[in-house]
Short mmCIF file of C-alpha atoms and ligand atoms in Angstrom, two decimals:
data_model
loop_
_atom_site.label_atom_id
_atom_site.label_comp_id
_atom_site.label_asym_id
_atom_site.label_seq_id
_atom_site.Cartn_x
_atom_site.Cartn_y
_atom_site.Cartn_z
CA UNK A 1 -25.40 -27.46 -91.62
CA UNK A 2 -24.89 -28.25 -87.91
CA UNK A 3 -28.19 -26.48 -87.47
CA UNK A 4 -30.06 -28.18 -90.37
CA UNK A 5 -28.76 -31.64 -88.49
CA UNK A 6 -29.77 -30.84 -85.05
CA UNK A 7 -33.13 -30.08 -86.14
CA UNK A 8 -34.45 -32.47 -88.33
CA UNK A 9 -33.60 -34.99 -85.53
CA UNK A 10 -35.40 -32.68 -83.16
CA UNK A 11 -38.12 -32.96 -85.56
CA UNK A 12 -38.06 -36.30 -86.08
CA UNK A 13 -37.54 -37.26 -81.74
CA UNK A 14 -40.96 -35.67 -81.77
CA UNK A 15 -42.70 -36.42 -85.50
CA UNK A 16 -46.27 -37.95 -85.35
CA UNK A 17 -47.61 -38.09 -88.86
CA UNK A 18 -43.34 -39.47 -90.19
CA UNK A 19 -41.42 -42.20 -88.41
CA UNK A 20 -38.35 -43.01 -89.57
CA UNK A 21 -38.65 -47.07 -89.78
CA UNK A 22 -35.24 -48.37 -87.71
CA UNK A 23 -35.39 -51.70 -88.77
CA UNK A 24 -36.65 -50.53 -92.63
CA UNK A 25 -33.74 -48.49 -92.69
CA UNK A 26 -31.40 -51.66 -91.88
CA UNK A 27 -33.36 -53.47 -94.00
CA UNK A 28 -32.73 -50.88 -96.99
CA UNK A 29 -28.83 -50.63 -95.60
CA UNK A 30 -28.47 -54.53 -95.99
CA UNK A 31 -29.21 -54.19 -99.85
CA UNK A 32 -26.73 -51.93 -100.13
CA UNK A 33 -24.03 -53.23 -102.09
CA UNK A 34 -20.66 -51.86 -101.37
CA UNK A 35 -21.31 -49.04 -100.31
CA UNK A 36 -23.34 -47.20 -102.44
CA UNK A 37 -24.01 -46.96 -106.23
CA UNK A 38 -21.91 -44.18 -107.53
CA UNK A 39 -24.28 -41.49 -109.78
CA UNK A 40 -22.18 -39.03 -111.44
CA UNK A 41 -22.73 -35.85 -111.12
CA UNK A 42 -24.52 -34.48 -114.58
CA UNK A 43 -25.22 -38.40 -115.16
CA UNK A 44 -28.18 -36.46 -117.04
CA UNK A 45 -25.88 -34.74 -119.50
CA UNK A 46 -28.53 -31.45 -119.19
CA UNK A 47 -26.15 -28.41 -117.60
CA UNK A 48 -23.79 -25.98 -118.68
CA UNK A 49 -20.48 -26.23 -117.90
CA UNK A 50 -17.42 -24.22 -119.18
CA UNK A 51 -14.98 -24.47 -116.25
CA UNK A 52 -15.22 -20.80 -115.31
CA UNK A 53 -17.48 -18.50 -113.60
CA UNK A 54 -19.72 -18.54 -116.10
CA UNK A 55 -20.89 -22.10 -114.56
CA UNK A 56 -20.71 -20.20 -111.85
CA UNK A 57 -23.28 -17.97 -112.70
CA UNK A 58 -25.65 -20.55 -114.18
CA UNK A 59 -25.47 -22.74 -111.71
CA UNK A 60 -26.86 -20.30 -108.89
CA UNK A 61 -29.40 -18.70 -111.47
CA UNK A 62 -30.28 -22.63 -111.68
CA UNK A 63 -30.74 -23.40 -107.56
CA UNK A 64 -32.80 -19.96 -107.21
CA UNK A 65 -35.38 -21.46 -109.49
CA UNK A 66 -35.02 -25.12 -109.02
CA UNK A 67 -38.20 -25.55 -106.67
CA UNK A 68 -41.89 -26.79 -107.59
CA UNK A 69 -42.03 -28.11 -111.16
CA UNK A 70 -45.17 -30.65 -110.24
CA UNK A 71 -48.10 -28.40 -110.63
CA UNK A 72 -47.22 -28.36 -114.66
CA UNK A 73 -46.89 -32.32 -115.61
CA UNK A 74 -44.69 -31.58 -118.46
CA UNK A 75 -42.14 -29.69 -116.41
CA UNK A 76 -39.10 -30.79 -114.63
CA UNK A 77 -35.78 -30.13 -113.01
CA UNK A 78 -34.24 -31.21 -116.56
CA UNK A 79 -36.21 -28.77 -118.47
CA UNK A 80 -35.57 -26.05 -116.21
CA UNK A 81 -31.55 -26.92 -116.52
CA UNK A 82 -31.65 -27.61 -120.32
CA UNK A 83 -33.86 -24.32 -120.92
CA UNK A 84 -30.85 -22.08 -118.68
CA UNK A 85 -28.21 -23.82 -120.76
CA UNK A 86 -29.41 -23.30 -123.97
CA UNK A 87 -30.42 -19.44 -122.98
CA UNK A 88 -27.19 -18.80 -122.13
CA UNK A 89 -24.91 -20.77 -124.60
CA UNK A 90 -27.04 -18.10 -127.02
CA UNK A 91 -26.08 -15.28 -125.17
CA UNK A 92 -23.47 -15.27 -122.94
CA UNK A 93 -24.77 -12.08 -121.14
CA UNK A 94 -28.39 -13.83 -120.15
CA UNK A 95 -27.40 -14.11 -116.58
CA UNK A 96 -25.30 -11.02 -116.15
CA UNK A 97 -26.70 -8.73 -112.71
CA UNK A 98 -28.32 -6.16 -114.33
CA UNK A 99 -30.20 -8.35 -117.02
CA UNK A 100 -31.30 -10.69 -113.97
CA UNK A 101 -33.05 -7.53 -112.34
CA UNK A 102 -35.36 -6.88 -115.21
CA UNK A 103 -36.69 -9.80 -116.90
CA UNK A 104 -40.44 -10.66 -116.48
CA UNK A 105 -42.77 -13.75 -116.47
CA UNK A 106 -42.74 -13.54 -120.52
CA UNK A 107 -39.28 -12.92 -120.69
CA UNK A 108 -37.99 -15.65 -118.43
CA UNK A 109 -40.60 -18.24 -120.58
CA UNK A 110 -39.20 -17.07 -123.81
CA UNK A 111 -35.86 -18.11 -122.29
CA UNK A 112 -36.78 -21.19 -121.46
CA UNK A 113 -38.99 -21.54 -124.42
CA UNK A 114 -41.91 -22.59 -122.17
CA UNK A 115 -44.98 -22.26 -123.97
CA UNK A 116 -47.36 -21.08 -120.79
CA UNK A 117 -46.99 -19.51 -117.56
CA UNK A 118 -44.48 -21.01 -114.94
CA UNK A 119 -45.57 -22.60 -111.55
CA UNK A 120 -45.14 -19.93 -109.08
CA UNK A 121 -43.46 -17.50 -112.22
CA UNK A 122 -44.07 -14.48 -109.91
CA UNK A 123 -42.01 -15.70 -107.15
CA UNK A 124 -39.32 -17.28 -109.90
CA UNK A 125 -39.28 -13.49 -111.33
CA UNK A 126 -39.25 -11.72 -107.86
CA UNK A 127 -36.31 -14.77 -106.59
CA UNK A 128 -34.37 -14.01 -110.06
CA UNK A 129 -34.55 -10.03 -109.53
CA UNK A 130 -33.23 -10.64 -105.83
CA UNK A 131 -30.49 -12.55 -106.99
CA UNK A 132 -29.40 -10.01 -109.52
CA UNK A 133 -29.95 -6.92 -107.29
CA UNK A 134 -27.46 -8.29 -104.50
CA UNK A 135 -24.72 -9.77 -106.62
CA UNK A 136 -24.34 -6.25 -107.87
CA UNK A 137 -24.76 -4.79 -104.72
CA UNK A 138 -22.58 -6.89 -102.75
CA UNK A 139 -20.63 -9.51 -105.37
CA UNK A 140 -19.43 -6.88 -108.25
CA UNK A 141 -22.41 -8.65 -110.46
CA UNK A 142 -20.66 -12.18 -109.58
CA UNK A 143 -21.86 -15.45 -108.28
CA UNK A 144 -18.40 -16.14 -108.54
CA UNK A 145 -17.41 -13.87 -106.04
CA UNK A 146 -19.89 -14.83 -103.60
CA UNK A 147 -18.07 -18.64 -103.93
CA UNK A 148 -14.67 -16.62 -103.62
CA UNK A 149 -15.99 -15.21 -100.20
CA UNK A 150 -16.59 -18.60 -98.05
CA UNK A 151 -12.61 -19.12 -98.30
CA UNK A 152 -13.39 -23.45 -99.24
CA UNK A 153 -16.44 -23.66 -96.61
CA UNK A 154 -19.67 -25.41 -97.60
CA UNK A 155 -20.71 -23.94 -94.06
CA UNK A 156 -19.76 -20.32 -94.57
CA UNK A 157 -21.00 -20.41 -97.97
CA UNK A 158 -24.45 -21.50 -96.76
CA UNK A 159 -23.67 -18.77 -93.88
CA UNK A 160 -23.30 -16.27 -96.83
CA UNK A 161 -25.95 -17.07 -99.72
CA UNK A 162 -28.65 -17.01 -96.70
CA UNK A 163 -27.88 -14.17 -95.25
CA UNK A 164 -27.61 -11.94 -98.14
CA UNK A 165 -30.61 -14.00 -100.31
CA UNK A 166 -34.14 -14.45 -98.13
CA UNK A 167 -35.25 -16.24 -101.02
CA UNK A 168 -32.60 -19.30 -99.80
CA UNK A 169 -33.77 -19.16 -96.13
CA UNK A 170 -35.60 -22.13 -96.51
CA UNK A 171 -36.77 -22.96 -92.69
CA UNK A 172 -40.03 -23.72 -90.64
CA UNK A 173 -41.46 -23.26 -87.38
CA UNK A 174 -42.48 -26.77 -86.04
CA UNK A 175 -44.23 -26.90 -82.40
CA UNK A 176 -43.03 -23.51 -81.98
CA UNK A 177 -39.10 -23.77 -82.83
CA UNK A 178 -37.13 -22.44 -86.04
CA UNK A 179 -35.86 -25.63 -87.71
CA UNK A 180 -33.85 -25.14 -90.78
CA UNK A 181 -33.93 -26.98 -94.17
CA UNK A 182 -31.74 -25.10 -96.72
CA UNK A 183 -32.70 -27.04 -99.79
CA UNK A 184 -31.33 -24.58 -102.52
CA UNK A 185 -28.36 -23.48 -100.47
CA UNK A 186 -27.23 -26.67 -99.99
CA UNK A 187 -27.92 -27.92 -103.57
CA UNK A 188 -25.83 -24.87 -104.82
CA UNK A 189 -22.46 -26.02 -103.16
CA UNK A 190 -23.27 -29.67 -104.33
CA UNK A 191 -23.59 -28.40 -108.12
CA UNK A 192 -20.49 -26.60 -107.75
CA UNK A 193 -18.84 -29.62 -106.04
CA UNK A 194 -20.36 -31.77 -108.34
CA UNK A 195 -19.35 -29.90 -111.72
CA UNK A 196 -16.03 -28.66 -110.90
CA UNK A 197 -15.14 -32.42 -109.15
CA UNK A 198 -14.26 -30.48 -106.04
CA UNK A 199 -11.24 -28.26 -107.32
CA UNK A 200 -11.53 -24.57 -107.73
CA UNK A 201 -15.23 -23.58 -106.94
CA UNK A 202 -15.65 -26.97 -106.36
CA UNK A 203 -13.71 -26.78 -103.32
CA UNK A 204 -15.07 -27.31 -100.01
CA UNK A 205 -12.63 -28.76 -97.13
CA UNK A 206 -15.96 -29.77 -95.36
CA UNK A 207 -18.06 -31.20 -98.06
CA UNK A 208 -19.00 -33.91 -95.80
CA UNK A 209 -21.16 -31.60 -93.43
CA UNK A 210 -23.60 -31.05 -96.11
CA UNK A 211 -26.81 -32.52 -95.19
CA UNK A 212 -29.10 -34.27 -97.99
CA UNK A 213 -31.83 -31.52 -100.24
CA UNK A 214 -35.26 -32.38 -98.55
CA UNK A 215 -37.13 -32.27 -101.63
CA UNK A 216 -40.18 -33.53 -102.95
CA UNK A 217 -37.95 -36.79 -104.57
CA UNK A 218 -35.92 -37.88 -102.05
CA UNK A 219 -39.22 -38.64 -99.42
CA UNK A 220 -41.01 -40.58 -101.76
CA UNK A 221 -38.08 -42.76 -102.83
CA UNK A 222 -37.11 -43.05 -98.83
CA UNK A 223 -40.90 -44.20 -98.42
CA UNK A 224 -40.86 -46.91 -101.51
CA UNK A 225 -37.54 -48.22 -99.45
CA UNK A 226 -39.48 -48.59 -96.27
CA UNK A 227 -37.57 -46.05 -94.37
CA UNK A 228 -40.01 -43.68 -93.71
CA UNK A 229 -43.56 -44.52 -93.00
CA UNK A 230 -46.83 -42.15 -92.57
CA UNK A 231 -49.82 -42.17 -90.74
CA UNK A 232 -52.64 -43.35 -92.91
CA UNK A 233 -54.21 -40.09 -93.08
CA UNK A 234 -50.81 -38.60 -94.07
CA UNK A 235 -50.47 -41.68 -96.64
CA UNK A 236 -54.24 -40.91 -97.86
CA UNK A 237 -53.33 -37.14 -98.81
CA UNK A 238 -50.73 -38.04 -100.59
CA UNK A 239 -51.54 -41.28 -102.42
CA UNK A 240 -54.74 -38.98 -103.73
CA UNK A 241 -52.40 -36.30 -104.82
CA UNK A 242 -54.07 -33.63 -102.81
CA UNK A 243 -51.62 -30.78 -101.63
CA UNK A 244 -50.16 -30.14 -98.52
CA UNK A 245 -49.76 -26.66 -97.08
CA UNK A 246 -46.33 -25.30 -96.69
CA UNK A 247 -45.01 -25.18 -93.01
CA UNK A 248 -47.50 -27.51 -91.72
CA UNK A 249 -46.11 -30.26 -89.85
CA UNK A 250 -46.77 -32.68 -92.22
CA UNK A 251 -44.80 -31.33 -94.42
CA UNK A 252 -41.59 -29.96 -92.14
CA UNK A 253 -42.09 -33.65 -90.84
CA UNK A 254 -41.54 -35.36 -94.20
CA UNK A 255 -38.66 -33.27 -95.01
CA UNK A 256 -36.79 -33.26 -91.52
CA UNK A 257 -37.22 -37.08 -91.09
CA UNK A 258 -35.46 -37.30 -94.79
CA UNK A 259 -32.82 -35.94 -93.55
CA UNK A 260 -32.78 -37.32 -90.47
CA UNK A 261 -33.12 -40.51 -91.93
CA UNK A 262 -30.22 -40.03 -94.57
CA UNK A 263 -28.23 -39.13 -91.56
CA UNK A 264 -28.87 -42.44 -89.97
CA UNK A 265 -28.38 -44.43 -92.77
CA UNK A 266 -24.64 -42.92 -93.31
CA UNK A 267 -23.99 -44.07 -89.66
CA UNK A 268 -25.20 -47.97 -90.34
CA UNK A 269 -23.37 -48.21 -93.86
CA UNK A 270 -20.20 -46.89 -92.09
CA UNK A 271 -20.68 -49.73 -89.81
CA UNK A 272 -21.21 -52.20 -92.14
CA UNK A 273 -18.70 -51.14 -94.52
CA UNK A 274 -15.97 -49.54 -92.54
CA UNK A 275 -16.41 -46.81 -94.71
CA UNK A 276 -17.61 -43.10 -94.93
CA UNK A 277 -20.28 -42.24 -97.27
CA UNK A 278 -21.59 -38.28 -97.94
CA UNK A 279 -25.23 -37.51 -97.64
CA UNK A 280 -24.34 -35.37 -100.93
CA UNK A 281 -23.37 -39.15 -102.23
CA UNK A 282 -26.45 -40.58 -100.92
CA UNK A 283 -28.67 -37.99 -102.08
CA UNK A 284 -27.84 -37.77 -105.96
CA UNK A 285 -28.38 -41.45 -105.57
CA UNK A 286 -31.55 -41.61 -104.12
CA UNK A 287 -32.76 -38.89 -106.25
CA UNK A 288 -31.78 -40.61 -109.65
CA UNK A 289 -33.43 -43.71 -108.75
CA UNK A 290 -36.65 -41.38 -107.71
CA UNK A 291 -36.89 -39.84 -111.02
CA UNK A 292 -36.33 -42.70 -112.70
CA UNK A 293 -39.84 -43.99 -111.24
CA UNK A 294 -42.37 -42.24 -113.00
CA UNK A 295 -45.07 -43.92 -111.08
CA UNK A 296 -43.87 -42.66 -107.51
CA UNK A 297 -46.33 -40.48 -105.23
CA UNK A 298 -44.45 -37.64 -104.07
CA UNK A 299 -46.19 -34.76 -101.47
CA UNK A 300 -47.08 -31.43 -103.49
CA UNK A 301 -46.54 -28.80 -101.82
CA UNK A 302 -46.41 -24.59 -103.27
CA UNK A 303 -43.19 -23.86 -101.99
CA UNK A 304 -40.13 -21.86 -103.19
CA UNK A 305 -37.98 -23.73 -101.08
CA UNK A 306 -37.73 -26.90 -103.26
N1 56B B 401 -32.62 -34.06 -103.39
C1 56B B 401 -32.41 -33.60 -104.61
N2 56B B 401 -33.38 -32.91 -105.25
C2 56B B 401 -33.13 -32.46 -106.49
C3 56B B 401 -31.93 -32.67 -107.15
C4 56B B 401 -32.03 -32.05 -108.39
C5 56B B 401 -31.03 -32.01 -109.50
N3 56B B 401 -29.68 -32.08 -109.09
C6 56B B 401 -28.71 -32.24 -110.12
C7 56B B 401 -27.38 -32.45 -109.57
C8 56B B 401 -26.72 -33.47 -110.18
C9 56B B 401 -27.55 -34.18 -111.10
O1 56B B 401 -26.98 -34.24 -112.36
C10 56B B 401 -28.91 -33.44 -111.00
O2 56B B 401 -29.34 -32.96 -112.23
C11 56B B 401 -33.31 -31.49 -108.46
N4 56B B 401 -33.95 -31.76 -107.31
C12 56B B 401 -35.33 -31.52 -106.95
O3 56B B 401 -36.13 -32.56 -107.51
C13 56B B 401 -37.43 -32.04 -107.76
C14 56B B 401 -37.70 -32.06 -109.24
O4 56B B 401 -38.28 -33.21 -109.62
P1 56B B 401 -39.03 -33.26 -111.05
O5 56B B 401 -40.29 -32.44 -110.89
O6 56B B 401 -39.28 -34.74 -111.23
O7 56B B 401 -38.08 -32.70 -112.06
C15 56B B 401 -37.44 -30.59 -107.28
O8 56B B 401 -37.83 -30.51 -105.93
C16 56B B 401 -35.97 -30.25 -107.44
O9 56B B 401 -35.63 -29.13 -106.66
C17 56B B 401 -30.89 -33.41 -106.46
O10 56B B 401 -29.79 -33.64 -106.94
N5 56B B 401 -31.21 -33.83 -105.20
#
């Protein structure tokens, strides 16, 4: 996470089409009321949770698919979350290794009960056979396991899932240096935190390292606040809907200076209210109000990353 920190404000030191708005961020800071609206985790009431490593299981099956729901307008995170749930409170053997390995477009949309063809289903199905393939390989078949590995670290565990998943290396290159993201990886360990209310795979003794999910949410709701701003051509591409390419600077721009900016915002609310906040806090926060805002332009990007 120390990486994913150091390089969004790399990224944002040198951002052209982003700025992260100083005095918009105080502004949004000094609305704040004390010291941040608390979201529960699951606020939504849409996941599956049973206490054991079957959540386990779900929950990573979840955060290898939860990317790019926009290009279908009746899709969402929820549906995607409520679809897994139901699929596997009817079998309890929907997400085991070796099933994960074999199922196809069809099968994963008969699942879900999705009446069409997935955004990006090949990559969900090629993400989905990756995950199964090295749990058994390396995890005896368990996501479980993998959690068992980091011994409590958010950082190891992000060490772990992205060294033995490519699908979860979510990084660009931006004026010709690696800067890292690790949307899904990150959002994993905050699910587990989050659902287990940090005991037992919920356990992380550094938590607060975790940086916030630079998704497509999180930007827009940042830019409603006046935090971040974009250059008018940036604002025109998006305020039209048009796409953006994935790994362009625009894009690693908008999602470094989100973090960046989240980053900053934790160090003015800790001086106005003596008191340390989480990006993980902030986050789930920022991204409840966002989908709560049907009418807010986000940037759409193809991307497996988030
Ligand atoms: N930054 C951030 N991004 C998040 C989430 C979540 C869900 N987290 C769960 C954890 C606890 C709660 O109970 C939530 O249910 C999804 N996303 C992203 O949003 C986008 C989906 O948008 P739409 O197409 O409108 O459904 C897509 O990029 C998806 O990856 C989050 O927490 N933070």
């Amino acid at each position: 996470m120390e990486e994913v920190k150091a390089t969004s404000a790399w990224v944002a030191s040198r951002s052209s089409h982003v700025i992260v708005d100083t005095s918009g961020l105080q502004t949004a800071v000094d609305k704040i009321k004390c010291p941040i609206p608390k979201v529960e985790w699951d606020f939504e009431g849409i996941h599956y949770f049973d206490g054991g490593l079957l959540t386990v299981q779900y929950l990573f099956v979840l955060d290898a698919l939860n990317f790019c729901f926009w290009p279908d307008k009746d899709l969402s995170y929820d549906r995607l979350a409520s679809g897994l749930k139901t699929a596997l409170q009817n079998d309890k053997h929907a997400f085991d290794a070796d099933r994960l390995q074999t199922y196809t477009g069809p099968q994963l949309r008969e699942l879900l009960k999705w009446p069409r063809p997935l955004p990006l289903e090949d990559e969900r199905i090629r993400l989905l056979h990756e995950v199964g393939v090295e749990l058994e390989r390396s995890f005896e078949g368990k996501a479980a396991k993998l959690v068992d590995s980091c011994g409590n670290s958010a950082a190891s565990l992000v060490g772990l899932i992205t060294s033995h998943f490519p699908g979860f290396r979510d990084h660009a290159i931006y004026k010709g240096h690696q800067v890292f993201l690790y949307k899904r990886a990150q959002i994993f360990i905050a699910d587990l935190w989050g659902a287990f209310r940090g005991q037992g795979y919920g356990s992380f003794n550094d938590i607060g390292s975790i940086t916030i999910f630079a998704d497509y949410i999180v930007p827009a709701v940042l830019r409603q606040m006046g935090v971040l701003r974009y250059s008018s051509a940036l604002s025109s591409v998006i305020d039209a809907n048009d796409e953006i390419s994935s790994g362009s600077e625009e894009e690693v721009e908008i999602r470094s200076c989100s973090i960046y900016a989240v980053e900053k915002m934790k160090e003015l609310i800790w001086t106005k209210f003596g008191k340390k906040v989480m990006s993980i806090e902030l986050d789930l926060w920022l991204w409840s109000v966002g989908i709560q805002c049907p009418s807010l332009q986000h940037h759409r990007t193809l991307s497996i990353f988030y």
